[in-house]
Short mmCIF file of N, CA and C in Angstrom, two decimals:
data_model
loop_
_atom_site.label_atom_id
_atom_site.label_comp_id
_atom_site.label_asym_id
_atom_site.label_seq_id
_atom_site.Cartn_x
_atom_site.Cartn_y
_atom_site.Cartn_z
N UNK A 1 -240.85 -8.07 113.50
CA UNK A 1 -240.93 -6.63 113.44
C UNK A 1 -242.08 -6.24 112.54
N UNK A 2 -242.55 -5.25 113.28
CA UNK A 2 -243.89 -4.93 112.14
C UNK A 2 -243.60 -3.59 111.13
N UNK A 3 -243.52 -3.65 110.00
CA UNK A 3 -243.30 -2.17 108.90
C UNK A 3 -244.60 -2.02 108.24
N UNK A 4 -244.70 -0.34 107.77
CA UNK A 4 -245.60 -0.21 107.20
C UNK A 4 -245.29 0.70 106.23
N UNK A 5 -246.70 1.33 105.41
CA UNK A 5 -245.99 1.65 104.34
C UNK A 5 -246.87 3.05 104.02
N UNK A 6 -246.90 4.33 103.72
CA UNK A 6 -247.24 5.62 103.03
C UNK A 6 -247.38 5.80 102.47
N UNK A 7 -248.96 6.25 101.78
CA UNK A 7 -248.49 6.45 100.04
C UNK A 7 -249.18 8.46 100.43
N UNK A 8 -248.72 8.77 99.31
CA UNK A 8 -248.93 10.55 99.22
C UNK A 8 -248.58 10.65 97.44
N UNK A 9 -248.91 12.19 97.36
CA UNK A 9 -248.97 12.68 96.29
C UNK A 9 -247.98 13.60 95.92
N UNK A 10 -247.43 13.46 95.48
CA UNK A 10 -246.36 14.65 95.87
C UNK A 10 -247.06 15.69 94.81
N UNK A 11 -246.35 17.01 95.27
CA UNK A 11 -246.70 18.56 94.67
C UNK A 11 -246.74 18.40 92.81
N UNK A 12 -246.29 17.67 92.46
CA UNK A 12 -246.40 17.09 90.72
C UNK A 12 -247.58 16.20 90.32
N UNK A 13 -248.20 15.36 91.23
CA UNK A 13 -249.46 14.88 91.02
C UNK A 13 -248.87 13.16 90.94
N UNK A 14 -247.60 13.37 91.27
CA UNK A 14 -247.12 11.51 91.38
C UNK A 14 -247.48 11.09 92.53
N UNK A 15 -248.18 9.52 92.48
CA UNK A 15 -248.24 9.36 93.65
C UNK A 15 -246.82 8.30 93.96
N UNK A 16 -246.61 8.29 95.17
CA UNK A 16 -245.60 7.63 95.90
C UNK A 16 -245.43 6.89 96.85
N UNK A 17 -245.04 5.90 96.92
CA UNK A 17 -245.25 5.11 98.32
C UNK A 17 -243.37 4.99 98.82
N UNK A 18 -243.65 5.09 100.28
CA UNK A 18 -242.30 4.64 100.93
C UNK A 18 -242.89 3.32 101.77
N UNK A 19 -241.92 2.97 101.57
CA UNK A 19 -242.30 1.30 102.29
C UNK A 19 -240.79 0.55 103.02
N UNK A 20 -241.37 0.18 104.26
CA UNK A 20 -240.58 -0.79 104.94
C UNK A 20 -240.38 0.12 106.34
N UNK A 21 -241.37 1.12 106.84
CA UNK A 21 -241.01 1.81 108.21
C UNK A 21 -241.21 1.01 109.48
N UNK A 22 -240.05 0.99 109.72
CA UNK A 22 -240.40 0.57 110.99
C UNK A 22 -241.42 0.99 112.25
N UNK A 23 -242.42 0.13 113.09
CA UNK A 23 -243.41 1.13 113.95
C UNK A 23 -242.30 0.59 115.05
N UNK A 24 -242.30 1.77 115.66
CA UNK A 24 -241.69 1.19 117.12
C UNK A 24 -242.19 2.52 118.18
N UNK A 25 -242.60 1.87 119.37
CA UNK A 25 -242.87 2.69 120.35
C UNK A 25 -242.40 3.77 120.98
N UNK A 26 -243.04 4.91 121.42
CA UNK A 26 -242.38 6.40 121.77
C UNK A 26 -241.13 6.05 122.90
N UNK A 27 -241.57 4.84 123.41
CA UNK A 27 -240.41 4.40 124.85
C UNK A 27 -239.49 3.66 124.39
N UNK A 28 -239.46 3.45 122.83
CA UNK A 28 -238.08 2.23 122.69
C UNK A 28 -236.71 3.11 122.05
N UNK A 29 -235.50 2.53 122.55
CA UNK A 29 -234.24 3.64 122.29
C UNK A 29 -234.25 4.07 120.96
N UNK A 30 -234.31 3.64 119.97
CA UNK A 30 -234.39 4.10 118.50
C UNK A 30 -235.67 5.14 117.82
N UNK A 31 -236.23 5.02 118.93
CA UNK A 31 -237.54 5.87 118.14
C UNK A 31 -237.57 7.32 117.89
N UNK A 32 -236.68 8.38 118.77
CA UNK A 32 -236.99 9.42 118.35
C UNK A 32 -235.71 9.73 116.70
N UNK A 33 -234.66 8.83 117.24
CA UNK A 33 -233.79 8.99 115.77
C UNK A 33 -234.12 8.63 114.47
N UNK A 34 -234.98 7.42 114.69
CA UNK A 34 -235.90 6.91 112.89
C UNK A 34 -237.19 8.09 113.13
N UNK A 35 -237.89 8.36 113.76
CA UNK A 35 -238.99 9.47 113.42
C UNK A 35 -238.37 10.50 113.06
N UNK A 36 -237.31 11.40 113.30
CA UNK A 36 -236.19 11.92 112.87
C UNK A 36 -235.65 12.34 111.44
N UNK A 37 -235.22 10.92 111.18
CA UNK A 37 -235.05 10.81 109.52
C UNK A 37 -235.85 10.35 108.40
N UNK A 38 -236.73 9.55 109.19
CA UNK A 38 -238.17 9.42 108.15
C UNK A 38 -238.71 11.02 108.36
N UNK A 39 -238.88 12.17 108.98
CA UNK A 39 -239.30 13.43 108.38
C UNK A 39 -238.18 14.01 107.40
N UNK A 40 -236.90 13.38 107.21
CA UNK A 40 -236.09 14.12 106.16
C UNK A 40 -236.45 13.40 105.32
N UNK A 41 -236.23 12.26 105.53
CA UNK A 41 -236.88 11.53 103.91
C UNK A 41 -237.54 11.78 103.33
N UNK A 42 -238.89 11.87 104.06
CA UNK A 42 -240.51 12.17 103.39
C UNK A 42 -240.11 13.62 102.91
N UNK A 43 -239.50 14.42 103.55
CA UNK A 43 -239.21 15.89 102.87
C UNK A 43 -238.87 15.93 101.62
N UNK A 44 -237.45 14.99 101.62
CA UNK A 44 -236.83 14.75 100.61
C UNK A 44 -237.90 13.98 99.35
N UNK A 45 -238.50 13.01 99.25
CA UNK A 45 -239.19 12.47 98.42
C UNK A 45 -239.79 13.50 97.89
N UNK A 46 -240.09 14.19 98.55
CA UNK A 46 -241.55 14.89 98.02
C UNK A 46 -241.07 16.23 97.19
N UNK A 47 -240.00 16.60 98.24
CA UNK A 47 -239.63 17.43 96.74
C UNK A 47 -238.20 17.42 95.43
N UNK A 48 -238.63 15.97 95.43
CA UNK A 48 -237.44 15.40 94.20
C UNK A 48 -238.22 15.70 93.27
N UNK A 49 -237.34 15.05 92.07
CA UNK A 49 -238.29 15.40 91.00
C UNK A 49 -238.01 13.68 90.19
N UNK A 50 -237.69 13.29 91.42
CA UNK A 50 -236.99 12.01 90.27
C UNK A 50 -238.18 11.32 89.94
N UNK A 51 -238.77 10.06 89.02
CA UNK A 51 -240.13 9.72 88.74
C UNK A 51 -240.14 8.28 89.10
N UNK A 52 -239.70 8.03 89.92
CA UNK A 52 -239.45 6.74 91.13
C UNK A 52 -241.15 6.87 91.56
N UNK A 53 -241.69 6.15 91.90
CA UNK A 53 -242.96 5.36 92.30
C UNK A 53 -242.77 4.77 94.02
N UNK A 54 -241.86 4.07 94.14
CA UNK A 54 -241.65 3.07 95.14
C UNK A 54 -240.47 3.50 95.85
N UNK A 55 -240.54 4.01 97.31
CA UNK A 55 -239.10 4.55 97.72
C UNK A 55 -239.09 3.71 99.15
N UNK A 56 -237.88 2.69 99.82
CA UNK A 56 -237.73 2.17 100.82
C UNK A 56 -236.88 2.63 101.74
N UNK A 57 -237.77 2.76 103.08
CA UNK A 57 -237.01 3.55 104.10
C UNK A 57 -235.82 2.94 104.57
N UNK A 58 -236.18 1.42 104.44
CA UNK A 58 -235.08 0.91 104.99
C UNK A 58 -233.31 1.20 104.50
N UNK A 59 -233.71 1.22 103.13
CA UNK A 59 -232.19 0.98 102.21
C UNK A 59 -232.10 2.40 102.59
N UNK A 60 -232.81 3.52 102.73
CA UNK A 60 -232.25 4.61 102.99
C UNK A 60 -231.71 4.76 104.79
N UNK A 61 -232.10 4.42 105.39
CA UNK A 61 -231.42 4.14 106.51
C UNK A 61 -230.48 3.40 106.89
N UNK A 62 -230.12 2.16 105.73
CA UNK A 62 -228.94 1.24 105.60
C UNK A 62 -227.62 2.28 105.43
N UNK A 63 -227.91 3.69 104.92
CA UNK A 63 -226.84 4.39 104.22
C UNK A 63 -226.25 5.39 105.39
N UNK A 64 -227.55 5.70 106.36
CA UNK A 64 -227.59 6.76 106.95
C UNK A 64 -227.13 6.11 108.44
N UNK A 65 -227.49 4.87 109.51
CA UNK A 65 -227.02 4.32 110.25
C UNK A 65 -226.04 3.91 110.58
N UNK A 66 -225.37 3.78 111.78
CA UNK A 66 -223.98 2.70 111.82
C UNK A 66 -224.58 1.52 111.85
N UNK A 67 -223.94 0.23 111.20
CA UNK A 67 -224.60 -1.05 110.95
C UNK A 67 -224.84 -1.81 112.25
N UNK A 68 -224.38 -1.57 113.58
CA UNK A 68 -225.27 -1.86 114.58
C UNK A 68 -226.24 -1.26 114.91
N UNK A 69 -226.40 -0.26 114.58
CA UNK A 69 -227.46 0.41 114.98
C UNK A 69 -228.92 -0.22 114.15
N UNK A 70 -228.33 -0.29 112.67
CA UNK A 70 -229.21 -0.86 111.76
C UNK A 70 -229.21 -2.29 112.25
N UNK A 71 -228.76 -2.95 112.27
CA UNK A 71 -229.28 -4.30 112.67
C UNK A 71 -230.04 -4.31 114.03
N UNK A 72 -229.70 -3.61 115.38
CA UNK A 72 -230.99 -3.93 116.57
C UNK A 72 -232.05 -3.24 115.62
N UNK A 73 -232.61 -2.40 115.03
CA UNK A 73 -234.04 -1.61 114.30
C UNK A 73 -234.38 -2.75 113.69
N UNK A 74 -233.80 -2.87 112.32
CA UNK A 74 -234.52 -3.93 111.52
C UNK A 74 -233.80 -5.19 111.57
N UNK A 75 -233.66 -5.76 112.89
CA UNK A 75 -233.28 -7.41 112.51
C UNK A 75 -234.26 -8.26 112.58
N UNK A 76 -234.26 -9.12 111.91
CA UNK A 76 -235.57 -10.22 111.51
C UNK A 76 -234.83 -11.51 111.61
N UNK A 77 -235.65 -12.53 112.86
CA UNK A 77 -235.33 -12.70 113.69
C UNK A 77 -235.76 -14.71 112.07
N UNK A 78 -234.92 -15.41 112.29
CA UNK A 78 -234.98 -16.24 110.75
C UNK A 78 -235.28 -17.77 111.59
N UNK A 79 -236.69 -18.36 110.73
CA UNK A 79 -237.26 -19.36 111.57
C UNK A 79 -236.59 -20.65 111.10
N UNK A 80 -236.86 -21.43 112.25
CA UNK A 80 -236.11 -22.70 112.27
C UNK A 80 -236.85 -23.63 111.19
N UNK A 81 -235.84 -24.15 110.61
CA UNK A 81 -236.91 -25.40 109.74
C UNK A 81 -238.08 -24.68 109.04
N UNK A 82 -238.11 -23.35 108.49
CA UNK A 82 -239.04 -22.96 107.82
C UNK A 82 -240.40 -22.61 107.94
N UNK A 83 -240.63 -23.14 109.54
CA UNK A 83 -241.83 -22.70 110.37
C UNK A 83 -242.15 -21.18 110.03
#
């Protein structure tokens, strides 16, 4: 799975990164519900006031998902023999 990561400034002059988004295509079943809540998130980050640096989408979607749902998005798929 490929994630990526945002950094911005929020309205206080902190900068911030969210990290661990999932990219997934406009045609795959999960995509319009994580584009969805990554715009509440990013809303939310930006106008907290908390002085957090580093915010992960994932653990916030761990809270917000049913845990199947969260596992087909972010399952990572674990190599044999360490390959």
């Amino acid at each position: 799975m490929l994630l990526k990561s945002l950094e911005f400034k929020r309205s206080d002059g902190i900068q911030v990164k969210v990290t661990e988004i999932p990219v997934l295509k406009e045609d795959e079943h999960y995509f319009f519900m994580l584009h969805h809540h990554l715009q509440f998130y990013l809303k939310e980050v930006f106008s907290s006031n908390s002085r957090a640096k580093v915010y992960s989408f994932r653990h916030y979607m761990k809270r917000r998902m049913k845990w199947a749902d969260y596992q087909a998005v972010f399952h990572q798929e674990v190599l044999k023999h360490n390959a």
